[in-house]
């Protein structure tokens, strides 16, 4: 003998109902001397339109099919399932194994000759009630969208807390992480590289997890809410039974609200980031790299990029080296040497220390900013947006250079991303560092 209890939300009044159901059926079953209490199965805060995510329900059915339960008591048909198909198929499976169900409110016993007919009727009514509730909720949500009222899943949305009136209030601690992500991207780091760095620094994800993913960073970089605007109804629910959601591609109305809440990222910075992301998707695949050296080291012989290789992977001499990806392709192999990661870092430090005219270089950056990124009258809006984004990136590079010490003695990832465009390995003797301002520095390998 077992009992089943369920409530569909985490609201306080429903929690009271849930506790009452659990207490009632436990006491009720244990009070009967002719019944042996197997246990109480329950689901809290779970919808009954589908049995797929109801762990307590599914465990109860599994135990019944294994012969552990002869009778299941529950409050009503709607507590059991609001989906007619689920309800009937489950009851038939239990019936075949000799397990009866009793629905107290409707006084229905499934072994009774009228049981299945009554359950079909009651389940259909419960399903239609769910449809009505779903349609009312959908209507209310779309009315809020039409009125420009913005909401987000606060428990897993970085940067904002729920205000007293349900509005978005900036969480200053989390906002620092959001600004960090945008800053790193403008320095030239890819979403994957940003995710790796945030994970290494122990910064929690929007959902409170330890490991960041590339897609999470991309979602933050492309969400208009961070510039104070809101696009409402990006997705919609296809049907109330499956709860399956679909990206809104014009099937239902969307609403765009400008200045709906306090921004974390300045609108012009956000727009610049969007332009840079689009340009990277269309052209320079180097920015999708997963390692700080990927897409940064070029073979001077064939023009291909260097890739990482692991030598002695299974013994104490294991090391990672970088060499031309096409070194052994075709008839003639490239003569450029492999480079170990520590050697690349040391060469970069030497190159930085050769740039000792910091004021001259900064002046050059300023000149580039004021001339190269001027938008012409005949340029398209897309080209103008890209120039503005590149200008913003150059400002970030200038700031990075200002912060560098006159004499560099250690490798700095920020300087590597911000200042360097790429490295060319020019044979076995030297490498050429090409910086973002166009300056080239030759450094001897040995």
PDB file of C-alpha atoms in Angstrom, residues 7-314:
ATOM      1  CA  UNK A   7       1.705  20.104  -5.896  1.00  0.00           C
ATOM      2  CA  UNK A   8       2.597  21.988  -9.061  1.00  0.00           C
ATOM      3  CA  UNK A   9       4.296  25.153  -7.718  1.00  0.00           C
ATOM      4  CA  UNK A  10       6.641  26.251  -4.948  1.00  0.00           C
ATOM      5  CA  UNK A  11       4.208  28.912  -3.669  1.00  0.00           C
ATOM      6  CA  UNK A  12       3.815  29.086   0.120  1.00  0.00           C
ATOM      7  CA  UNK A  13       0.149  28.046   0.105  1.00  0.00           C
ATOM      8  CA  UNK A  14       0.985  25.081  -2.132  1.00  0.00           C
ATOM      9  CA  UNK A  15       3.781  24.026   0.216  1.00  0.00           C
ATOM     10  CA  UNK A  16       1.193  23.901   2.991  1.00  0.00           C
ATOM     11  CA  UNK A  17      -1.031  21.739   0.765  1.00  0.00           C
ATOM     12  CA  UNK A  18       1.899  19.478  -0.059  1.00  0.00           C
ATOM     13  CA  UNK A  19       2.779  18.949   3.612  1.00  0.00           C
ATOM     14  CA  UNK A  20      -0.869  18.315   4.437  1.00  0.00           C
ATOM     15  CA  UNK A  21      -1.189  15.695   1.677  1.00  0.00           C
ATOM     16  CA  UNK A  22       1.943  13.878   2.825  1.00  0.00           C
ATOM     17  CA  UNK A  23       0.885  13.858   6.472  1.00  0.00           C
ATOM     18  CA  UNK A  24      -2.690  12.838   5.695  1.00  0.00           C
ATOM     19  CA  UNK A  25      -1.899   9.833   3.519  1.00  0.00           C
ATOM     20  CA  UNK A  26       0.911   8.584   5.728  1.00  0.00           C
ATOM     21  CA  UNK A  27      -1.362   8.667   8.796  1.00  0.00           C
ATOM     22  CA  UNK A  28      -4.391   7.329   6.882  1.00  0.00           C
ATOM     23  CA  UNK A  29      -2.594   4.264   5.468  1.00  0.00           C
ATOM     24  CA  UNK A  30      -0.735   3.439   8.680  1.00  0.00           C
ATOM     25  CA  UNK A  31      -4.002   3.561  10.646  1.00  0.00           C
ATOM     26  CA  UNK A  32      -5.401   0.600   8.687  1.00  0.00           C
ATOM     27  CA  UNK A  33      -4.450  -2.727  10.250  1.00  0.00           C
ATOM     28  CA  UNK A  34      -5.313  -4.600   7.025  1.00  0.00           C
ATOM     29  CA  UNK A  35      -2.847  -2.511   4.977  1.00  0.00           C
ATOM     30  CA  UNK A  36       0.941  -2.657   4.984  1.00  0.00           C
ATOM     31  CA  UNK A  37       2.476   0.787   4.412  1.00  0.00           C
ATOM     32  CA  UNK A  38       5.149   0.654   1.675  1.00  0.00           C
ATOM     33  CA  UNK A  39       5.841   4.381   1.591  1.00  0.00           C
ATOM     34  CA  UNK A  40       4.745   7.788   0.373  1.00  0.00           C
ATOM     35  CA  UNK A  41       5.821   8.958  -3.069  1.00  0.00           C
ATOM     36  CA  UNK A  42       5.674  12.640  -3.901  1.00  0.00           C
ATOM     37  CA  UNK A  43       6.609  15.443  -6.306  1.00  0.00           C
ATOM     38  CA  UNK A  44       6.831  19.066  -5.194  1.00  0.00           C
ATOM     39  CA  UNK A  45       6.657  21.997  -7.609  1.00  0.00           C
ATOM     40  CA  UNK A  46       6.152  19.717 -10.648  1.00  0.00           C
ATOM     41  CA  UNK A  47       3.452  20.057 -13.310  1.00  0.00           C
ATOM     42  CA  UNK A  48       1.192  17.068 -13.984  1.00  0.00           C
ATOM     43  CA  UNK A  49       0.794  17.723 -17.728  1.00  0.00           C
ATOM     44  CA  UNK A  50       3.580  15.198 -18.343  1.00  0.00           C
ATOM     45  CA  UNK A  51       4.987  12.333 -16.267  1.00  0.00           C
ATOM     46  CA  UNK A  52       8.463  12.665 -17.839  1.00  0.00           C
ATOM     47  CA  UNK A  53      10.064  14.828 -15.105  1.00  0.00           C
ATOM     48  CA  UNK A  54       8.114  13.508 -12.102  1.00  0.00           C
ATOM     49  CA  UNK A  55      10.736  11.439 -10.296  1.00  0.00           C
ATOM     50  CA  UNK A  56       8.518  10.465  -7.360  1.00  0.00           C
ATOM     51  CA  UNK A  57       5.684   9.358  -9.641  1.00  0.00           C
ATOM     52  CA  UNK A  58       7.982   7.365 -11.924  1.00  0.00           C
ATOM     53  CA  UNK A  59       9.658   5.647  -8.963  1.00  0.00           C
ATOM     54  CA  UNK A  60       6.234   4.679  -7.591  1.00  0.00           C
ATOM     55  CA  UNK A  61       5.172   3.176 -10.935  1.00  0.00           C
ATOM     56  CA  UNK A  62       8.481   1.321 -11.210  1.00  0.00           C
ATOM     57  CA  UNK A  63       8.060  -0.200  -7.725  1.00  0.00           C
ATOM     58  CA  UNK A  64       4.456  -1.155  -8.504  1.00  0.00           C
ATOM     59  CA  UNK A  65       5.476  -2.888 -11.734  1.00  0.00           C
ATOM     60  CA  UNK A  66       8.138  -4.745  -9.732  1.00  0.00           C
ATOM     61  CA  UNK A  67       5.383  -6.142  -7.492  1.00  0.00           C
ATOM     62  CA  UNK A  68       6.134  -4.024  -4.406  1.00  0.00           C
ATOM     63  CA  UNK A  69       2.783  -2.166  -4.340  1.00  0.00           C
ATOM     64  CA  UNK A  70      -0.770  -3.565  -4.584  1.00  0.00           C
ATOM     65  CA  UNK A  71      -2.725  -0.336  -4.029  1.00  0.00           C
ATOM     66  CA  UNK A  72      -1.974   3.361  -4.618  1.00  0.00           C
ATOM     67  CA  UNK A  73      -4.045   6.045  -2.949  1.00  0.00           C
ATOM     68  CA  UNK A  74      -4.015   9.676  -4.116  1.00  0.00           C
ATOM     69  CA  UNK A  75      -6.193  12.740  -3.618  1.00  0.00           C
ATOM     70  CA  UNK A  76      -7.675  13.055  -7.112  1.00  0.00           C
ATOM     71  CA  UNK A  77      -7.274  12.227 -10.800  1.00  0.00           C
ATOM     72  CA  UNK A  78      -5.721  15.665 -11.382  1.00  0.00           C
ATOM     73  CA  UNK A  79      -3.009  14.923  -8.767  1.00  0.00           C
ATOM     74  CA  UNK A  80      -2.186  11.719 -10.657  1.00  0.00           C
ATOM     75  CA  UNK A  81      -1.998  13.255 -14.173  1.00  0.00           C
ATOM     76  CA  UNK A  82      -3.634  16.053 -16.176  1.00  0.00           C
ATOM     77  CA  UNK A  83      -2.629  14.391 -19.433  1.00  0.00           C
ATOM     78  CA  UNK A  84      -5.367  11.941 -20.477  1.00  0.00           C
ATOM     79  CA  UNK A  85      -3.022   9.692 -22.469  1.00  0.00           C
ATOM     80  CA  UNK A  86      -0.456   9.490 -19.645  1.00  0.00           C
ATOM     81  CA  UNK A  87      -3.148   8.818 -17.070  1.00  0.00           C
ATOM     82  CA  UNK A  88      -4.860   5.984 -18.950  1.00  0.00           C
ATOM     83  CA  UNK A  89      -1.659   4.302 -20.185  1.00  0.00           C
ATOM     84  CA  UNK A  90      -0.168   4.311 -16.678  1.00  0.00           C
ATOM     85  CA  UNK A  91      -3.333   2.937 -15.062  1.00  0.00           C
ATOM     86  CA  UNK A  92      -3.549   0.155 -17.672  1.00  0.00           C
ATOM     87  CA  UNK A  93       0.094  -0.823 -17.096  1.00  0.00           C
ATOM     88  CA  UNK A  94      -0.493  -0.947 -13.332  1.00  0.00           C
ATOM     89  CA  UNK A  95      -3.719  -2.899 -13.791  1.00  0.00           C
ATOM     90  CA  UNK A  96      -1.940  -5.566 -15.849  1.00  0.00           C
ATOM     91  CA  UNK A  97       0.515  -6.081 -12.962  1.00  0.00           C
ATOM     92  CA  UNK A  98      -2.257  -6.280 -10.362  1.00  0.00           C
ATOM     93  CA  UNK A  99      -1.876  -2.784  -8.869  1.00  0.00           C
ATOM     94  CA  UNK A 100      -5.069  -0.842  -8.210  1.00  0.00           C
ATOM     95  CA  UNK A 101      -5.395   2.945  -7.813  1.00  0.00           C
ATOM     96  CA  UNK A 102      -7.933   4.758  -5.646  1.00  0.00           C
ATOM     97  CA  UNK A 103      -8.787   8.419  -6.265  1.00  0.00           C
ATOM     98  CA  UNK A 104     -10.331   9.625  -3.037  1.00  0.00           C
ATOM     99  CA  UNK A 105     -12.016  12.831  -4.207  1.00  0.00           C
ATOM    100  CA  UNK A 106     -13.876  11.160  -7.089  1.00  0.00           C
ATOM    101  CA  UNK A 107     -14.262   7.815  -5.216  1.00  0.00           C
ATOM    102  CA  UNK A 108     -12.905   5.895  -8.216  1.00  0.00           C
ATOM    103  CA  UNK A 109     -11.332   2.427  -7.934  1.00  0.00           C
ATOM    104  CA  UNK A 110      -9.504   1.385 -11.105  1.00  0.00           C
ATOM    105  CA  UNK A 111     -10.481  -2.292 -10.759  1.00  0.00           C
ATOM    106  CA  UNK A 112     -14.155  -1.245 -10.816  1.00  0.00           C
ATOM    107  CA  UNK A 113     -15.950  -1.875 -14.116  1.00  0.00           C
ATOM    108  CA  UNK A 114     -16.767   1.839 -14.465  1.00  0.00           C
ATOM    109  CA  UNK A 115     -13.300   2.934 -13.363  1.00  0.00           C
ATOM    110  CA  UNK A 116     -11.675   3.465 -16.750  1.00  0.00           C
ATOM    111  CA  UNK A 117     -14.656   5.349 -18.179  1.00  0.00           C
ATOM    112  CA  UNK A 118     -14.801   7.683 -15.180  1.00  0.00           C
ATOM    113  CA  UNK A 119     -11.028   8.207 -15.273  1.00  0.00           C
ATOM    114  CA  UNK A 120     -11.180   9.050 -18.983  1.00  0.00           C
ATOM    115  CA  UNK A 121     -13.816  11.682 -18.288  1.00  0.00           C
ATOM    116  CA  UNK A 122     -12.058  13.117 -15.231  1.00  0.00           C
ATOM    117  CA  UNK A 123      -8.630  13.092 -16.918  1.00  0.00           C
ATOM    118  CA  UNK A 124     -10.068  14.912 -19.927  1.00  0.00           C
ATOM    119  CA  UNK A 125     -11.573  17.535 -17.624  1.00  0.00           C
ATOM    120  CA  UNK A 126      -8.260  17.897 -15.794  1.00  0.00           C
ATOM    121  CA  UNK A 127      -6.426  18.243 -19.131  1.00  0.00           C
ATOM    122  CA  UNK A 128      -8.819  20.948 -20.294  1.00  0.00           C
ATOM    123  CA  UNK A 129      -8.351  22.740 -16.977  1.00  0.00           C
ATOM    124  CA  UNK A 130      -4.580  22.678 -17.605  1.00  0.00           C
ATOM    125  CA  UNK A 131      -5.140  24.051 -21.092  1.00  0.00           C
ATOM    126  CA  UNK A 132      -7.240  26.878 -19.679  1.00  0.00           C
ATOM    127  CA  UNK A 133      -4.660  27.700 -16.993  1.00  0.00           C
ATOM    128  CA  UNK A 134      -1.879  27.639 -19.588  1.00  0.00           C
ATOM    129  CA  UNK A 135      -3.766  29.929 -21.964  1.00  0.00           C
ATOM    130  CA  UNK A 136      -4.530  32.367 -19.144  1.00  0.00           C
ATOM    131  CA  UNK A 137      -0.865  32.409 -18.085  1.00  0.00           C
ATOM    132  CA  UNK A 138       0.234  32.898 -21.694  1.00  0.00           C
ATOM    133  CA  UNK A 139      -2.231  35.733 -22.172  1.00  0.00           C
ATOM    134  CA  UNK A 140      -1.053  37.396 -18.951  1.00  0.00           C
ATOM    135  CA  UNK A 141       2.596  37.073 -19.945  1.00  0.00           C
ATOM    136  CA  UNK A 142       1.998  38.483 -23.433  1.00  0.00           C
ATOM    137  CA  UNK A 143       0.002  41.347 -21.925  1.00  0.00           C
ATOM    138  CA  UNK A 144       3.010  42.167 -19.704  1.00  0.00           C
ATOM    139  CA  UNK A 145       5.250  42.020 -22.773  1.00  0.00           C
ATOM    140  CA  UNK A 146       2.935  44.377 -24.662  1.00  0.00           C
ATOM    141  CA  UNK A 147       3.019  46.747 -21.677  1.00  0.00           C
ATOM    142  CA  UNK A 148       6.842  46.714 -21.770  1.00  0.00           C
ATOM    143  CA  UNK A 149       7.285  44.943 -18.421  1.00  0.00           C
ATOM    144  CA  UNK A 150      10.642  43.163 -18.304  1.00  0.00           C
ATOM    145  CA  UNK A 151      11.524  40.073 -16.326  1.00  0.00           C
ATOM    146  CA  UNK A 152      14.420  37.607 -16.371  1.00  0.00           C
ATOM    147  CA  UNK A 153      15.195  34.284 -14.633  1.00  0.00           C
ATOM    148  CA  UNK A 154      16.955  36.078 -11.770  1.00  0.00           C
ATOM    149  CA  UNK A 155      18.387  32.894 -10.269  1.00  0.00           C
ATOM    150  CA  UNK A 156      20.538  32.300 -13.362  1.00  0.00           C
ATOM    151  CA  UNK A 157      20.861  35.742 -14.951  1.00  0.00           C
ATOM    152  CA  UNK A 158      24.152  37.457 -14.209  1.00  0.00           C
ATOM    153  CA  UNK A 159      24.216  41.113 -13.218  1.00  0.00           C
ATOM    154  CA  UNK A 160      20.706  41.853 -11.971  1.00  0.00           C
ATOM    155  CA  UNK A 161      18.572  41.210  -8.880  1.00  0.00           C
ATOM    156  CA  UNK A 162      14.807  41.397  -8.579  1.00  0.00           C
ATOM    157  CA  UNK A 163      13.626  44.783  -7.250  1.00  0.00           C
ATOM    158  CA  UNK A 164      10.683  45.268  -4.918  1.00  0.00           C
ATOM    159  CA  UNK A 165       8.337  45.810  -7.856  1.00  0.00           C
ATOM    160  CA  UNK A 166       9.854  42.985  -9.912  1.00  0.00           C
ATOM    161  CA  UNK A 167      12.114  45.353 -11.850  1.00  0.00           C
ATOM    162  CA  UNK A 168      15.782  44.751 -12.742  1.00  0.00           C
ATOM    163  CA  UNK A 169      18.223  46.177 -10.206  1.00  0.00           C
ATOM    164  CA  UNK A 170      21.969  46.058 -10.923  1.00  0.00           C
ATOM    165  CA  UNK A 171      23.950  43.653  -8.743  1.00  0.00           C
ATOM    166  CA  UNK A 172      27.239  45.573  -8.583  1.00  0.00           C
ATOM    167  CA  UNK A 173      29.353  42.513  -7.759  1.00  0.00           C
ATOM    168  CA  UNK A 174      28.035  40.478 -10.664  1.00  0.00           C
ATOM    169  CA  UNK A 175      28.113  43.536 -12.943  1.00  0.00           C
ATOM    170  CA  UNK A 176      31.902  43.583 -12.545  1.00  0.00           C
ATOM    171  CA  UNK A 177      32.039  40.106 -14.107  1.00  0.00           C
ATOM    172  CA  UNK A 178      29.821  41.216 -16.993  1.00  0.00           C
ATOM    173  CA  UNK A 179      32.071  44.229 -17.673  1.00  0.00           C
ATOM    174  CA  UNK A 180      35.121  41.964 -17.426  1.00  0.00           C
ATOM    175  CA  UNK A 181      33.688  39.690 -20.131  1.00  0.00           C
ATOM    176  CA  UNK A 182      33.070  42.607 -22.478  1.00  0.00           C
ATOM    177  CA  UNK A 183      36.519  44.038 -21.771  1.00  0.00           C
ATOM    178  CA  UNK A 184      38.265  40.732 -22.467  1.00  0.00           C
ATOM    179  CA  UNK A 185      36.382  40.362 -25.721  1.00  0.00           C
ATOM    180  CA  UNK A 186      37.398  43.850 -26.839  1.00  0.00           C
ATOM    181  CA  UNK A 187      40.998  42.920 -26.048  1.00  0.00           C
ATOM    182  CA  UNK A 188      40.720  40.220 -28.687  1.00  0.00           C
ATOM    183  CA  UNK A 189      39.909  37.097 -26.672  1.00  0.00           C
ATOM    184  CA  UNK A 190      37.413  34.589 -27.999  1.00  0.00           C
ATOM    185  CA  UNK A 191      34.360  33.452 -25.982  1.00  0.00           C
ATOM    186  CA  UNK A 192      36.068  30.104 -25.367  1.00  0.00           C
ATOM    187  CA  UNK A 193      39.193  31.795 -24.027  1.00  0.00           C
ATOM    188  CA  UNK A 194      37.107  34.054 -21.808  1.00  0.00           C
ATOM    189  CA  UNK A 195      35.212  31.039 -20.449  1.00  0.00           C
ATOM    190  CA  UNK A 196      38.487  29.273 -19.656  1.00  0.00           C
ATOM    191  CA  UNK A 197      39.880  32.336 -17.867  1.00  0.00           C
ATOM    192  CA  UNK A 198      36.731  32.848 -15.760  1.00  0.00           C
ATOM    193  CA  UNK A 199      36.810  29.173 -14.771  1.00  0.00           C
ATOM    194  CA  UNK A 200      40.483  29.404 -13.764  1.00  0.00           C
ATOM    195  CA  UNK A 201      39.755  32.496 -11.665  1.00  0.00           C
ATOM    196  CA  UNK A 202      36.979  30.702  -9.778  1.00  0.00           C
ATOM    197  CA  UNK A 203      34.235  33.116 -10.839  1.00  0.00           C
ATOM    198  CA  UNK A 204      30.828  31.372 -10.639  1.00  0.00           C
ATOM    199  CA  UNK A 205      28.599  31.121 -13.732  1.00  0.00           C
ATOM    200  CA  UNK A 206      25.133  32.743 -13.858  1.00  0.00           C
ATOM    201  CA  UNK A 207      23.736  29.450 -12.591  1.00  0.00           C
ATOM    202  CA  UNK A 208      26.294  29.240  -9.769  1.00  0.00           C
ATOM    203  CA  UNK A 209      28.409  26.511 -11.371  1.00  0.00           C
ATOM    204  CA  UNK A 210      32.211  26.373 -11.410  1.00  0.00           C
ATOM    205  CA  UNK A 211      32.849  25.719 -15.102  1.00  0.00           C
ATOM    206  CA  UNK A 212      32.033  28.296 -17.768  1.00  0.00           C
ATOM    207  CA  UNK A 213      31.057  27.295 -21.284  1.00  0.00           C
ATOM    208  CA  UNK A 214      31.609  29.161 -24.547  1.00  0.00           C
ATOM    209  CA  UNK A 215      27.855  29.442 -25.148  1.00  0.00           C
ATOM    210  CA  UNK A 216      27.286  31.098 -21.745  1.00  0.00           C
ATOM    211  CA  UNK A 217      29.852  33.801 -22.553  1.00  0.00           C
ATOM    212  CA  UNK A 218      28.306  34.297 -26.000  1.00  0.00           C
ATOM    213  CA  UNK A 219      24.844  34.696 -24.491  1.00  0.00           C
ATOM    214  CA  UNK A 220      26.145  37.449 -22.183  1.00  0.00           C
ATOM    215  CA  UNK A 221      27.934  39.198 -25.045  1.00  0.00           C
ATOM    216  CA  UNK A 222      24.771  39.240 -27.181  1.00  0.00           C
ATOM    217  CA  UNK A 223      22.034  39.927 -24.616  1.00  0.00           C
ATOM    218  CA  UNK A 224      20.592  43.414 -25.168  1.00  0.00           C
ATOM    219  CA  UNK A 225      19.452  43.631 -21.546  1.00  0.00           C
ATOM    220  CA  UNK A 226      23.020  44.519 -20.551  1.00  0.00           C
ATOM    221  CA  UNK A 227      22.712  47.814 -22.453  1.00  0.00           C
ATOM    222  CA  UNK A 228      19.426  48.639 -20.738  1.00  0.00           C
ATOM    223  CA  UNK A 229      17.048  47.463 -23.474  1.00  0.00           C
ATOM    224  CA  UNK A 230      14.860  44.375 -23.647  1.00  0.00           C
ATOM    225  CA  UNK A 231      13.624  42.198 -26.502  1.00  0.00           C
ATOM    226  CA  UNK A 232      10.557  40.437 -25.131  1.00  0.00           C
ATOM    227  CA  UNK A 233       9.182  37.032 -26.147  1.00  0.00           C
ATOM    228  CA  UNK A 234      12.336  35.611 -27.725  1.00  0.00           C
ATOM    229  CA  UNK A 235      10.895  32.102 -27.278  1.00  0.00           C
ATOM    230  CA  UNK A 236       7.399  30.724 -26.844  1.00  0.00           C
ATOM    231  CA  UNK A 237       5.793  27.468 -25.665  1.00  0.00           C
ATOM    232  CA  UNK A 238       4.540  25.307 -28.529  1.00  0.00           C
ATOM    233  CA  UNK A 239       1.912  23.432 -26.496  1.00  0.00           C
ATOM    234  CA  UNK A 240       0.915  23.155 -22.860  1.00  0.00           C
ATOM    235  CA  UNK A 241       1.367  19.377 -22.611  1.00  0.00           C
ATOM    236  CA  UNK A 242       4.974  18.987 -23.744  1.00  0.00           C
ATOM    237  CA  UNK A 243       6.059  22.441 -22.444  1.00  0.00           C
ATOM    238  CA  UNK A 244       8.456  22.438 -25.402  1.00  0.00           C
ATOM    239  CA  UNK A 245       9.779  25.897 -26.245  1.00  0.00           C
ATOM    240  CA  UNK A 246      10.785  27.257 -29.645  1.00  0.00           C
ATOM    241  CA  UNK A 247      12.740  30.305 -30.778  1.00  0.00           C
ATOM    242  CA  UNK A 248      10.300  32.968 -31.870  1.00  0.00           C
ATOM    243  CA  UNK A 249      10.802  33.500 -35.588  1.00  0.00           C
ATOM    244  CA  UNK A 250       7.727  35.617 -36.130  1.00  0.00           C
ATOM    245  CA  UNK A 251       5.084  33.100 -35.045  1.00  0.00           C
ATOM    246  CA  UNK A 252       4.015  35.343 -32.128  1.00  0.00           C
ATOM    247  CA  UNK A 253       4.550  39.096 -31.550  1.00  0.00           C
ATOM    248  CA  UNK A 254       7.842  40.426 -30.165  1.00  0.00           C
ATOM    249  CA  UNK A 255       8.350  43.723 -28.351  1.00  0.00           C
ATOM    250  CA  UNK A 256      11.528  45.799 -28.051  1.00  0.00           C
ATOM    251  CA  UNK A 257      11.726  48.173 -25.092  1.00  0.00           C
ATOM    252  CA  UNK A 258      14.488  50.799 -25.049  1.00  0.00           C
ATOM    253  CA  UNK A 259      15.855  52.062 -21.743  1.00  0.00           C
ATOM    254  CA  UNK A 260      13.682  49.719 -19.706  1.00  0.00           C
ATOM    255  CA  UNK A 261      16.219  49.441 -16.864  1.00  0.00           C
ATOM    256  CA  UNK A 262      19.695  50.524 -15.762  1.00  0.00           C
ATOM    257  CA  UNK A 263      22.440  49.451 -18.179  1.00  0.00           C
ATOM    258  CA  UNK A 264      25.606  47.602 -17.143  1.00  0.00           C
ATOM    259  CA  UNK A 265      27.304  48.063 -20.529  1.00  0.00           C
ATOM    260  CA  UNK A 266      27.181  51.389 -22.386  1.00  0.00           C
ATOM    261  CA  UNK A 267      24.953  51.042 -25.494  1.00  0.00           C
ATOM    262  CA  UNK A 268      27.745  52.098 -27.858  1.00  0.00           C
ATOM    263  CA  UNK A 269      30.103  49.492 -26.352  1.00  0.00           C
ATOM    264  CA  UNK A 270      27.434  46.793 -26.687  1.00  0.00           C
ATOM    265  CA  UNK A 271      26.820  47.735 -30.332  1.00  0.00           C
ATOM    266  CA  UNK A 272      30.569  47.673 -30.998  1.00  0.00           C
ATOM    267  CA  UNK A 273      30.823  44.170 -29.568  1.00  0.00           C
ATOM    268  CA  UNK A 274      27.991  42.979 -31.837  1.00  0.00           C
ATOM    269  CA  UNK A 275      29.786  44.388 -34.890  1.00  0.00           C
ATOM    270  CA  UNK A 276      33.040  42.670 -33.892  1.00  0.00           C
ATOM    271  CA  UNK A 277      31.290  39.344 -33.310  1.00  0.00           C
ATOM    272  CA  UNK A 278      29.684  39.491 -36.750  1.00  0.00           C
ATOM    273  CA  UNK A 279      32.982  40.354 -38.432  1.00  0.00           C
ATOM    274  CA  UNK A 280      34.730  37.436 -36.696  1.00  0.00           C
ATOM    275  CA  UNK A 281      32.005  35.018 -37.762  1.00  0.00           C
ATOM    276  CA  UNK A 282      32.305  36.103 -41.384  1.00  0.00           C
ATOM    277  CA  UNK A 283      36.054  36.303 -41.693  1.00  0.00           C
ATOM    278  CA  UNK A 284      38.903  35.775 -39.253  1.00  0.00           C
ATOM    279  CA  UNK A 285      38.557  32.235 -37.917  1.00  0.00           C
ATOM    280  CA  UNK A 286      41.618  32.738 -35.692  1.00  0.00           C
ATOM    281  CA  UNK A 287      39.394  34.291 -33.042  1.00  0.00           C
ATOM    282  CA  UNK A 288      37.606  31.002 -32.370  1.00  0.00           C
ATOM    283  CA  UNK A 289      40.857  29.516 -31.052  1.00  0.00           C
ATOM    284  CA  UNK A 290      40.935  27.546 -27.793  1.00  0.00           C
ATOM    285  CA  UNK A 291      44.557  28.215 -26.739  1.00  0.00           C
ATOM    286  CA  UNK A 292      46.296  31.574 -26.299  1.00  0.00           C
ATOM    287  CA  UNK A 293      48.819  30.623 -29.009  1.00  0.00           C
ATOM    288  CA  UNK A 294      46.265  29.246 -31.496  1.00  0.00           C
ATOM    289  CA  UNK A 295      45.825  31.437 -34.549  1.00  0.00           C
ATOM    290  CA  UNK A 296      48.734  33.637 -33.445  1.00  0.00           C
ATOM    291  CA  UNK A 297      51.842  31.927 -34.868  1.00  0.00           C
ATOM    292  CA  UNK A 298      52.349  31.803 -38.628  1.00  0.00           C
ATOM    293  CA  UNK A 299      54.817  29.751 -40.673  1.00  0.00           C
ATOM    294  CA  UNK A 300      57.081  32.005 -42.721  1.00  0.00           C
ATOM    295  CA  UNK A 301      57.593  29.271 -45.350  1.00  0.00           C
ATOM    296  CA  UNK A 302      54.050  28.302 -46.337  1.00  0.00           C
ATOM    297  CA  UNK A 303      51.910  30.883 -44.509  1.00  0.00           C
ATOM    298  CA  UNK A 304      49.959  28.283 -42.519  1.00  0.00           C
ATOM    299  CA  UNK A 305      49.236  28.576 -38.800  1.00  0.00           C
ATOM    300  CA  UNK A 306      51.146  26.708 -36.138  1.00  0.00           C
ATOM    301  CA  UNK A 307      49.314  24.071 -34.123  1.00  0.00           C
ATOM    302  CA  UNK A 308      50.123  22.312 -30.849  1.00  0.00           C
ATOM    303  CA  UNK A 309      51.636  18.842 -30.694  1.00  0.00           C
ATOM    304  CA  UNK A 310      52.311  16.698 -27.603  1.00  0.00           C
ATOM    305  CA  UNK A 311      55.647  14.903 -27.466  1.00  0.00           C
ATOM    306  CA  UNK A 312      56.333  11.984 -25.095  1.00  0.00           C
ATOM    307  CA  UNK A 313      52.719  12.081 -23.941  1.00  0.00           C
ATOM    308  CA  UNK A 314      53.060   8.973 -21.757  1.00  0.00           C
TER     309      UNK A 314
END
